[in-house]
Coordinates of C-alpha atoms in Angstrom, one line a residue:
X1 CA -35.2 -37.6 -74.3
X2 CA -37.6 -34.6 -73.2
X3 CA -38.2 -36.2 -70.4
X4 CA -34.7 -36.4 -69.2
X5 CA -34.2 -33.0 -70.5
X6 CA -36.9 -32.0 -68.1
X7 CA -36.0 -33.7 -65.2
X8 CA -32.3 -32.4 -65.7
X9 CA -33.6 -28.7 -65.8
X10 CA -35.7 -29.3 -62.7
X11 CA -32.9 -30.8 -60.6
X12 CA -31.0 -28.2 -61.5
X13 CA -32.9 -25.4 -60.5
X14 CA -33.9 -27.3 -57.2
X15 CA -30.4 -28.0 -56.6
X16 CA -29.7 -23.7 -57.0
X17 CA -32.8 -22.8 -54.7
X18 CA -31.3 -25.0 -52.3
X19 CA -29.0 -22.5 -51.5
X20 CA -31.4 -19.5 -52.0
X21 CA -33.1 -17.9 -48.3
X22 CA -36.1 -19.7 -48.1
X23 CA -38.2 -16.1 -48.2
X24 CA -36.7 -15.9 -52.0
X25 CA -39.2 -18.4 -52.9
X26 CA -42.1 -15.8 -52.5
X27 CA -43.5 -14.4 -55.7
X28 CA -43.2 -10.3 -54.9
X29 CA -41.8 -10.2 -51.5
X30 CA -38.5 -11.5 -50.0
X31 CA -35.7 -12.5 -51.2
X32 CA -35.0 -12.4 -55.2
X33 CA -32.1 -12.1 -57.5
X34 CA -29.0 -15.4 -58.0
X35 CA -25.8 -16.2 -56.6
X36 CA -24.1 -14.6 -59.9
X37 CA -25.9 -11.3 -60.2
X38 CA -26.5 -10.8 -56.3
X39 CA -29.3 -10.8 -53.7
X40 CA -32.2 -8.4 -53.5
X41 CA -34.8 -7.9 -50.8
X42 CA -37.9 -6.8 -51.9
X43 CA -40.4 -5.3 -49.6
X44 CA -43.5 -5.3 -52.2
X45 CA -43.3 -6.3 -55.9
X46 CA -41.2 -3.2 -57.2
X47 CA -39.6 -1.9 -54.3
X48 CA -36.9 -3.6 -52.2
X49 CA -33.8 -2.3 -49.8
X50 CA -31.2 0.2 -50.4
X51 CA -28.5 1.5 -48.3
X52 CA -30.3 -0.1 -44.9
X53 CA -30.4 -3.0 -42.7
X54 CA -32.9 -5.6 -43.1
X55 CA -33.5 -8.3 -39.9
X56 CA -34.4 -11.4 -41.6
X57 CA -34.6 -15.3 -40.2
X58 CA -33.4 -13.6 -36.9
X59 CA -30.0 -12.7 -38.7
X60 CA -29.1 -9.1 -39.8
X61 CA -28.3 -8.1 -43.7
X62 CA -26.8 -5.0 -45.2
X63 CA -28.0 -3.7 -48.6
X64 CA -26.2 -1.5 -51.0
X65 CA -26.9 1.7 -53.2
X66 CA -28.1 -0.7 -56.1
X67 CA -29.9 -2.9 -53.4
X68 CA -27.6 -6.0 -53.6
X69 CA -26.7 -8.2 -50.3
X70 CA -23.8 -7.0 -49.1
X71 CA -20.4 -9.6 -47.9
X72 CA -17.7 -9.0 -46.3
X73 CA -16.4 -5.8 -45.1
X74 CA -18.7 -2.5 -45.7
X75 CA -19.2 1.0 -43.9
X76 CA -21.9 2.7 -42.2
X77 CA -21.4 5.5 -41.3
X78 CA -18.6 5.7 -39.3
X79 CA -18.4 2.2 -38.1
X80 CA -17.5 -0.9 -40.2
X81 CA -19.2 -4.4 -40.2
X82 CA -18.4 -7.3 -41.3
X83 CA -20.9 -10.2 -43.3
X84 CA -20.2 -13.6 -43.7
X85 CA -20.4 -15.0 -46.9
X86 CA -24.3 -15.7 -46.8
X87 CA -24.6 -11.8 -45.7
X88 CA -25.4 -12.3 -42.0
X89 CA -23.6 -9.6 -39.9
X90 CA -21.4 -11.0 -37.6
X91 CA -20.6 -10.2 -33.9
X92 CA -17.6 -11.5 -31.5
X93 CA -14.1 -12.4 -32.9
X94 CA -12.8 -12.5 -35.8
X95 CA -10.3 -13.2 -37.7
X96 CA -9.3 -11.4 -41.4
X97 CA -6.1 -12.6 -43.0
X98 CA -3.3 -12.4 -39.9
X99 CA -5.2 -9.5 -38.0
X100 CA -8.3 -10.2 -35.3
X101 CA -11.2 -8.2 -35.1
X102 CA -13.5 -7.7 -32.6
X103 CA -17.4 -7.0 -33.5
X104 CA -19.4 -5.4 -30.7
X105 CA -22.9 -6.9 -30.1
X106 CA -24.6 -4.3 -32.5
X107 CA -22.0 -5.8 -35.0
X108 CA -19.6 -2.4 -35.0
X109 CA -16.5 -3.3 -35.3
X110 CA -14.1 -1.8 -32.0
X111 CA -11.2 1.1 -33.5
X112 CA -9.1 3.2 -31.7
X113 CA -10.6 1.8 -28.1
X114 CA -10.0 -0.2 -25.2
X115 CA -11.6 -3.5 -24.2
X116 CA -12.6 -5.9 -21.8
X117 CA -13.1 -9.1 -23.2
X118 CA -13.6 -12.6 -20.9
X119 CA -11.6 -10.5 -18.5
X120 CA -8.9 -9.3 -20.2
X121 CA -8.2 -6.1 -21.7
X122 CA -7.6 -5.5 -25.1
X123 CA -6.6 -2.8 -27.6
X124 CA -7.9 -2.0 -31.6
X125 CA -6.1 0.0 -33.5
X126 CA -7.9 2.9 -36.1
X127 CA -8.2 0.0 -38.8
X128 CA -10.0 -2.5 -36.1
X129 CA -7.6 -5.2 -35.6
X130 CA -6.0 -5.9 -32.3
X131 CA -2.8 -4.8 -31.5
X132 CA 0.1 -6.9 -30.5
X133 CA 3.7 -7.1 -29.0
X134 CA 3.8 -3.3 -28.5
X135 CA 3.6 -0.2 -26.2
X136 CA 0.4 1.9 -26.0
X137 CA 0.7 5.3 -25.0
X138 CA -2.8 6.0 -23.1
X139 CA -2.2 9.5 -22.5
X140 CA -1.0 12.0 -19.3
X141 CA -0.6 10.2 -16.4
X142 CA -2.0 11.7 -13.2
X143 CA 1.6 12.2 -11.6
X144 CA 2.3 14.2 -14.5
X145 CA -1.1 16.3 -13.9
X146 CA -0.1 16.6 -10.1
X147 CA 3.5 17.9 -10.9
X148 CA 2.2 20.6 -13.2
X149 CA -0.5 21.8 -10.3
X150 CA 1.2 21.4 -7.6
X151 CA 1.3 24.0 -5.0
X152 CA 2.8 24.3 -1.5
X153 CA 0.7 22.5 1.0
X154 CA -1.1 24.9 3.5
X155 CA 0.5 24.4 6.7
X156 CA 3.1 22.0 5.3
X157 CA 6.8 22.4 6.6
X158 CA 9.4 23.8 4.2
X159 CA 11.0 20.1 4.0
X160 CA 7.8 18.5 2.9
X161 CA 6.4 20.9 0.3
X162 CA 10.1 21.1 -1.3
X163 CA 10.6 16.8 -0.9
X164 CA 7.0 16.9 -3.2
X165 CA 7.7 19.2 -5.3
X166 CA 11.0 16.9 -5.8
X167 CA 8.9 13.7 -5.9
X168 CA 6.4 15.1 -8.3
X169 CA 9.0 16.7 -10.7
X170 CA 10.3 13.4 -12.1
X171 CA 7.5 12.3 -12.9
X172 CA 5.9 16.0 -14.8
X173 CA 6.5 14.1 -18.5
X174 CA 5.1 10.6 -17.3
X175 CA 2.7 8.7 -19.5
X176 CA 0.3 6.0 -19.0
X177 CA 1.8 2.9 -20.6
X178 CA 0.7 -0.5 -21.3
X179 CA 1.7 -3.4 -23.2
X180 CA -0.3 -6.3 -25.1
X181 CA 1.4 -9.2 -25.4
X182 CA 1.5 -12.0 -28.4
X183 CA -1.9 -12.7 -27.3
X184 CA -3.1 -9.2 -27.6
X185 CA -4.3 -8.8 -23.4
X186 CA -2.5 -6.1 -21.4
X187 CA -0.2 -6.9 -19.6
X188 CA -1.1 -7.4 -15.6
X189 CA 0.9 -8.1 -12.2
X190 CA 5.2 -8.7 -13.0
X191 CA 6.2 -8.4 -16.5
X192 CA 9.9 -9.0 -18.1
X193 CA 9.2 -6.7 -21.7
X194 CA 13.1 -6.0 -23.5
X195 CA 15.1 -7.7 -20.5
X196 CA 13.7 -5.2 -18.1
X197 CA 11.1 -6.0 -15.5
X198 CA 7.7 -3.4 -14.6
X199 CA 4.8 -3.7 -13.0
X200 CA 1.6 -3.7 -14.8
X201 CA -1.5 -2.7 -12.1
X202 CA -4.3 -5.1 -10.9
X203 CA -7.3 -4.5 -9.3
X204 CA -6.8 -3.4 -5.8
X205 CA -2.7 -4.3 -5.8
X206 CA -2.0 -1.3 -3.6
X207 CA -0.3 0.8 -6.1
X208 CA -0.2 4.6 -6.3
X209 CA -3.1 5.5 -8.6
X210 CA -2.1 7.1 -11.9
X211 CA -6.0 7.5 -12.7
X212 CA -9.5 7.7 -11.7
X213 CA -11.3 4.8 -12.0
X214 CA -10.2 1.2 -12.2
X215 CA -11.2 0.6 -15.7
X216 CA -8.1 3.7 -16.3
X217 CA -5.7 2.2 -14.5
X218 CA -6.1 -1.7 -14.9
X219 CA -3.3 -2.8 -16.5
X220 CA -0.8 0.7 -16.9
X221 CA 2.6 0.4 -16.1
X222 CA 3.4 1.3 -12.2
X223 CA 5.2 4.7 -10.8
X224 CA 5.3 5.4 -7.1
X225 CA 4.6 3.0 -4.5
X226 CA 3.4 -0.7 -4.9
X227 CA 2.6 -2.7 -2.1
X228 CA 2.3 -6.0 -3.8
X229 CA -0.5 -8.8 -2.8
X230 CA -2.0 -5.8 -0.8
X231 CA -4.0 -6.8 2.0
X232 CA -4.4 -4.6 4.8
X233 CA -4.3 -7.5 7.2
X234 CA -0.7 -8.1 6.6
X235 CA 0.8 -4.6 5.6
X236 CA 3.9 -5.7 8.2
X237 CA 5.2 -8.7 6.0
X238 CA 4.0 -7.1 2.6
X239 CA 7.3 -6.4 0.0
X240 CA 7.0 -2.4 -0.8
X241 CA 8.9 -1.5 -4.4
X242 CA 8.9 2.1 -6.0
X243 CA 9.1 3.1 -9.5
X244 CA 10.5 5.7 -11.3
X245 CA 9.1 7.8 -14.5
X246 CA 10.5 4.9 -16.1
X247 CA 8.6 2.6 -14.8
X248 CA 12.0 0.6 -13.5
X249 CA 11.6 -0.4 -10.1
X250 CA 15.0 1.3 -7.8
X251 CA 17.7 -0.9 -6.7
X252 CA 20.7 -0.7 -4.0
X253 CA 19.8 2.8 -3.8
X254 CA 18.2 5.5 -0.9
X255 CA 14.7 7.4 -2.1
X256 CA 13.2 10.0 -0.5
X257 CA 9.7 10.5 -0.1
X258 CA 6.4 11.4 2.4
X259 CA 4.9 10.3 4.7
X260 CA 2.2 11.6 7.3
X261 CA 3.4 15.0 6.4
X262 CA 7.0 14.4 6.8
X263 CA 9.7 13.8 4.5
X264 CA 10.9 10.4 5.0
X265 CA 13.9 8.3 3.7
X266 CA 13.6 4.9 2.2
X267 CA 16.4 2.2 1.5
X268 CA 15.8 -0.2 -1.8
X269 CA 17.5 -3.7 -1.9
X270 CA 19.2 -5.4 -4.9
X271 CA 15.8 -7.2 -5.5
X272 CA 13.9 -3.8 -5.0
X273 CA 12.2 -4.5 -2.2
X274 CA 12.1 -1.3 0.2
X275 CA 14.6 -2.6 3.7
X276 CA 12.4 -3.2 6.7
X277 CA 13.3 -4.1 10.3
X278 CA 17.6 -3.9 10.9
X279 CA 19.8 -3.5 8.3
X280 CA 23.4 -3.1 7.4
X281 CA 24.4 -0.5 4.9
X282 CA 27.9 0.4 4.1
X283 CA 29.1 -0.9 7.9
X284 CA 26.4 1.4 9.6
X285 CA 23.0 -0.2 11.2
X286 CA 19.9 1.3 10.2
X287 CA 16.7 0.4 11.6
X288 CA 13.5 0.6 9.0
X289 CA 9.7 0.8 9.8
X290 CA 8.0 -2.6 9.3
X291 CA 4.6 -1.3 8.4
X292 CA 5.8 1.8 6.0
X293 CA 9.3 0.8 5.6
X294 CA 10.9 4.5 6.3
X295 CA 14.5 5.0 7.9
X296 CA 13.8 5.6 11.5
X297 CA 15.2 8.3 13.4
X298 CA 15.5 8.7 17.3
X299 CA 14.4 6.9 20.0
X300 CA 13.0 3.0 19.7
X301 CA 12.2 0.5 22.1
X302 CA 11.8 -3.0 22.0
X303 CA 9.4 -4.0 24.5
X304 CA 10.5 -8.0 25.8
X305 CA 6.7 -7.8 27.4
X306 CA 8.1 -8.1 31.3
X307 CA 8.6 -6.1 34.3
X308 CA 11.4 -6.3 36.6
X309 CA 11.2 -6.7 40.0
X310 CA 10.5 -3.1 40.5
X311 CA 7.8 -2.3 38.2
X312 CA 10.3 -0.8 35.5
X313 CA 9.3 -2.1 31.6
X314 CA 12.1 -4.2 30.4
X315 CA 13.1 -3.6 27.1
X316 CA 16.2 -2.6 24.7
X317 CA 15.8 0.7 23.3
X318 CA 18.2 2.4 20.4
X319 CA 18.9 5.6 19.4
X320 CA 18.9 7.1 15.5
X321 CA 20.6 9.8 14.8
X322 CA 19.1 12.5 12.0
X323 CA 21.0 10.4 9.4
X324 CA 19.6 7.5 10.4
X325 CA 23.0 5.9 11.7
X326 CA 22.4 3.9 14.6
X327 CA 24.3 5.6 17.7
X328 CA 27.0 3.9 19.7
X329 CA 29.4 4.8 22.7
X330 CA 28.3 7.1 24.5
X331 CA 26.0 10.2 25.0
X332 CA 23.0 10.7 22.6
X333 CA 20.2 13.0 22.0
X334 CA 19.8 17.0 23.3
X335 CA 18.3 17.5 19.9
X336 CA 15.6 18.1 17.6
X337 CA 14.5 14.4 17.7
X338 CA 14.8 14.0 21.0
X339 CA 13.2 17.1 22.6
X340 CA 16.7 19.2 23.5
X341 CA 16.9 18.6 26.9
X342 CA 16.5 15.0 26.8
X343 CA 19.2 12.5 26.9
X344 CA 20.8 8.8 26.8
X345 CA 23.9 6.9 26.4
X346 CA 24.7 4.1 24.1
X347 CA 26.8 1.1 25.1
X348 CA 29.1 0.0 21.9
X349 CA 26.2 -2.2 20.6
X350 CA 24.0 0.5 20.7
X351 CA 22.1 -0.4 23.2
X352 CA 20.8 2.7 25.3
X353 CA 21.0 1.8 29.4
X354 CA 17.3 2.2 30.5
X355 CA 15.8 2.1 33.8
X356 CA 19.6 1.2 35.3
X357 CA 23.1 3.1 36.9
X358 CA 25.5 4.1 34.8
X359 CA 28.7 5.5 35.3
X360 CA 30.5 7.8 32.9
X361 CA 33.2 10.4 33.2
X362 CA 33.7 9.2 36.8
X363 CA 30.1 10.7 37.4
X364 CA 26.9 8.6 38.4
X365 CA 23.8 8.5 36.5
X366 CA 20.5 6.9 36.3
X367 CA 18.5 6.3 33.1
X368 CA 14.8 6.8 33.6
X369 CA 13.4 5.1 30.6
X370 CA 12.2 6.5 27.6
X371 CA 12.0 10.2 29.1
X372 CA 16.5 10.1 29.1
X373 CA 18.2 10.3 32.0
X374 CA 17.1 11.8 35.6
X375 CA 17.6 15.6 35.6
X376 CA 16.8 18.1 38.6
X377 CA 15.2 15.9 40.1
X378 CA 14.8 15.4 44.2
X379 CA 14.0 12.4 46.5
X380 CA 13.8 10.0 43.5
X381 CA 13.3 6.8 44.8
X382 CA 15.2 4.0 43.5
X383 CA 15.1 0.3 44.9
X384 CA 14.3 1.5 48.4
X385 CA 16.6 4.2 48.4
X386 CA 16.1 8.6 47.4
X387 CA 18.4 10.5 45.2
X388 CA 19.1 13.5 44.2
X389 CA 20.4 14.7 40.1
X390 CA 22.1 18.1 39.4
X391 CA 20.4 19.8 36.0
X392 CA 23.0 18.1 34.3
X393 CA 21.8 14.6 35.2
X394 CA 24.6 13.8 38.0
X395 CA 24.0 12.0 41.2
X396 CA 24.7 14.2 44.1
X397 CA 24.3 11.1 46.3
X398 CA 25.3 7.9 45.0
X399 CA 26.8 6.5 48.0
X400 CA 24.7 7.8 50.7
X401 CA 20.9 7.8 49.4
X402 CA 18.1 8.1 52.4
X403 CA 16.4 4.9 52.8
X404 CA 12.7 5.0 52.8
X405 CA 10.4 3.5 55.4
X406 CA 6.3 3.4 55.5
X407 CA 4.2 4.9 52.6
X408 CA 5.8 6.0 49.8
X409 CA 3.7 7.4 46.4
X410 CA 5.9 7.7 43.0
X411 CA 4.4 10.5 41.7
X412 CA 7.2 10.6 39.6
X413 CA 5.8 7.7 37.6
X414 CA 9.5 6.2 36.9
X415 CA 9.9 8.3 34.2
X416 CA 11.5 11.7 36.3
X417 CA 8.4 13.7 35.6
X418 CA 6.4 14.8 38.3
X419 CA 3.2 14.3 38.1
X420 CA 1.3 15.2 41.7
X421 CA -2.2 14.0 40.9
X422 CA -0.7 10.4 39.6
X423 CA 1.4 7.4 41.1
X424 CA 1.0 4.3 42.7
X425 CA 1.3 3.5 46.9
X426 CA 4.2 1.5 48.9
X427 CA 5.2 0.0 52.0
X428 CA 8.5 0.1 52.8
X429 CA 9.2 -1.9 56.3
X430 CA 11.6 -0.4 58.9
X431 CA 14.3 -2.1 57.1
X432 CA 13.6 -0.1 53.7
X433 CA 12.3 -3.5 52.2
X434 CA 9.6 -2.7 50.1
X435 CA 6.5 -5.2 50.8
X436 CA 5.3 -7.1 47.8
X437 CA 2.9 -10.1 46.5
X438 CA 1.2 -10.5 49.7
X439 CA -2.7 -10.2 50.7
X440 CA -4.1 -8.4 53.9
X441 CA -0.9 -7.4 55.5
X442 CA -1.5 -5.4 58.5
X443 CA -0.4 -1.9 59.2
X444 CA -1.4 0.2 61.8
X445 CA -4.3 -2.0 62.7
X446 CA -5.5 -2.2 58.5
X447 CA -5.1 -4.8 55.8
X448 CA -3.3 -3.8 52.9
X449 CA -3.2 -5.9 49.5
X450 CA 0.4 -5.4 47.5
X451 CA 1.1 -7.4 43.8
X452 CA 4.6 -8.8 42.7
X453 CA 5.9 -5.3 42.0
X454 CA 4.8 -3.6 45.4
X455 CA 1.4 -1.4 43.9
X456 CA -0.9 -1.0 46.7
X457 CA -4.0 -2.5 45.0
X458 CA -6.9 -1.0 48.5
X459 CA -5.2 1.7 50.0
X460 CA -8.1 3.5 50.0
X461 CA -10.2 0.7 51.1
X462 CA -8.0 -1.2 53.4
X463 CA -9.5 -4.1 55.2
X464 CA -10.7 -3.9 58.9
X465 CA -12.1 -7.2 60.3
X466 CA -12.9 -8.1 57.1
X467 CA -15.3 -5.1 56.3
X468 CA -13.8 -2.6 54.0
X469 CA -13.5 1.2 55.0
X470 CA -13.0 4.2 52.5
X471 CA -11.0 6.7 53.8
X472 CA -10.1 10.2 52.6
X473 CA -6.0 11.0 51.8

């Protein structure tokens, strides 16, 4: 009977050591103390830990005013830990009841911060636990900062300080928002929160900044300008939005903003997507940049990358008036856009005549390219023929222009301004033909060389007997 006594008493005592830190086993040192009444750690026979943190087995402890192991949740100082049930401190996630912690690697657990984790960001309320489903209010955004220091631009024309100061003042309350979803991660790229969509920023997504540094602005809710999928490579095909101190992207609606120091007007489509290229609003045709996506105004061409036959650029060009409206039917221009003493006419399509006649008012003209119509202008050869154009533009000669013969130079470069030190050479036969795309033809004795649109490629070096000769003009 003792002896099963004994061996009861000694399995049962084995059986508690088992789960007592092996270092408890020493005599005077180590671990002492029972499951019931708590864990000690002494550091000589008498003395053992209070109120400090003890590395033991590789594995961090806690002990209390009355030098017990500490579980669970305790406080140090400012920051709070957490130990497992066998006192270890724990690091990383966790989770307490329905809330989720997160432990930094000194075991501290995260409050009232920020943080990336695996690549998302994160938010921990002044408790610790992560925050979910809500808006976070991270303080003043920088449009707000701007709009409260903003002052006039040195230099800057009345129009553009006043359009920033306009820009800037809808946004002087603006906050930087974000939102963490179910999961708890900010939200990032296109997000539907309450039926409405925003735009939460990325890195480098081409958005107006509302911070300093990356790690400020990853994941706040857009204002301004967002060039989405930014890639500088392909700025003409990128979508362009804009957001207001809302953070609700404009629809159907015209914006105005800056641009290079200018005010500029912008048109937003039903899906929000700035207009670029032609568009149709309200039964008027507007034409928008491709590349920054403002409202043009004035003069455009369209290059169709060909010459006619005599050397003039052929291409459709269109003009804008101030309200961007495309013009049609007749004269255009004599303003601020245009230079004042420039002008065009507009067929009904809107298509300006260029580098053609043109009659209007019973009254001959000629449209010299981007530069308007001829004006005041003398001896302007066309085809093979010289004119002459009153200050107003009218031909004084349509019917009975001089025909040229021999060497003619178009200091006028096509454009009707005279330009003495520039121009290209011709050859006009006794006929008035002008002599292109041939080699070596001869003229008094010399071999000329002329391409498809008459240019005189040698006349200083013409060919004689096959030597070349520079001569002096």
């Amino acid at each position: 009977m003792f002896f099963r006594k004994m061996l009861a008493t000694v399995m049962t005592a084995g059986l508690m050591l088992s789960f007592v830190p092996s270092t408890a086993l020493a005599a005077t040192t180590g671990w002492q103390g029972d499951s019931a009444s708590g864990w000690r750690y002494y550091t000589s026979e008498s003395e053992y830990i209070k109120n400090d943190w003890k590395s033991v087995g590789g594995k961090w402890y806690y002990f209390d005013a009355s030098g017990y192991m500490v579980t669970g949740w305790v406080k140090v100082g400012s920051q709070w830990y957490y130990m497992d049930k066998n006192g270890a401190m724990k690091t990383g996630w966790l989770k307490d009841g329905n809330a989720w912690y997160y432990l930094k690697s000194n075991g501290a657990a995260l409050q009232n911060a920020w943080e990336f984790i695996g690549g998302k960001l994160y938010h921990f309320n002044s408790s610790g636990a992560m925050e979910t489903n809500k808006w976070i209010d991270c303080g003043e955004s920088r449009w707000s900062t701007d709009a409260k220091n903003y002052t006039a631009k040195d230099g800057g024309s009345k129009s553009y300080n006043e359009t920033v100061a306009k820009i800037l003042s809808e946004y002087k309350d603006s906050r930087n928002w974000r939102y963490v979803g179910a999961d708890g991660a900010a939200y990032t790229g296109w997000k539907k929160v309450g039926g409405q969509w925003y735009y939460f920023r990325r890195d480098n997504d081409g958005t107006s900044l509302n911070a300093e540094t990356p790690a400020d602005y990853f994941g706040v809710m857009c204002y301004g300008w967002l060039y989405e999928d930014f890639d500088p490579d392909k700025y003409y095909s990128m979508s362009a939005y804009n957001f207001d101190a809302n953070g609700k992207y404009r629809t159907n609606c015209w914006y105005q903003g800056t641009l290079f120091g200018m005010p500029r007007w912008y048109y937003f489509g039903s899906d929000g997507k700035a207009y670029m290229g032609w568009k149709k609003i309200n039964n008027k045709w507007y034409y928008f940049s491709e590349m920054d996506k403002y409202m043009w105004t004035g003069l455009i061409t369209f290059s169709k990358g060909e010459k006619d036959k005599d050397g003039y650029q052929d291409y459709d060009a269109y003009y804008f008036k101030e309200s961007g409206e495309m013009a049609t039917s007749g004269w255009v221009g004599g303003d601020a856009l245009s230079g004042y003493n420039t002008w065009y006419y507009a067929r009904s399509d809107g298509r300006l005549y260029a580098n053609e006649w043109f009659r209007a008012g019973g009254v001959w003209y000629f449209a010299g390219g981007e530069n308007g119509i001829l004006m005041n202008v003398t001896d302007y050869l066309i085809g093979n023929r010289f004119y002459d154009f009153d200050e107003n533009g009218a031909c004084l000669n349509p019917y009975d222009g001089k025909t040229v013969t021999g060497w003619y130079k178009d200091a006028y470069h096509k454009s009707g301004r005279y330009d003495e030190k520039g121009g290209n050479w011709y050859y006009f036969d006794a006929d008035g033909n002008k002599i292109c795309d041939v080699s070596d033809y001869i003229i008094d004795g010399k071999g000329y060389d002329f391409d498809t649109h008459g240019i005189c490629k040698n006349y200083r070096k013409p060919y004689i007997h096959d030597n070349e000769l520079d001569i002096d003009n």
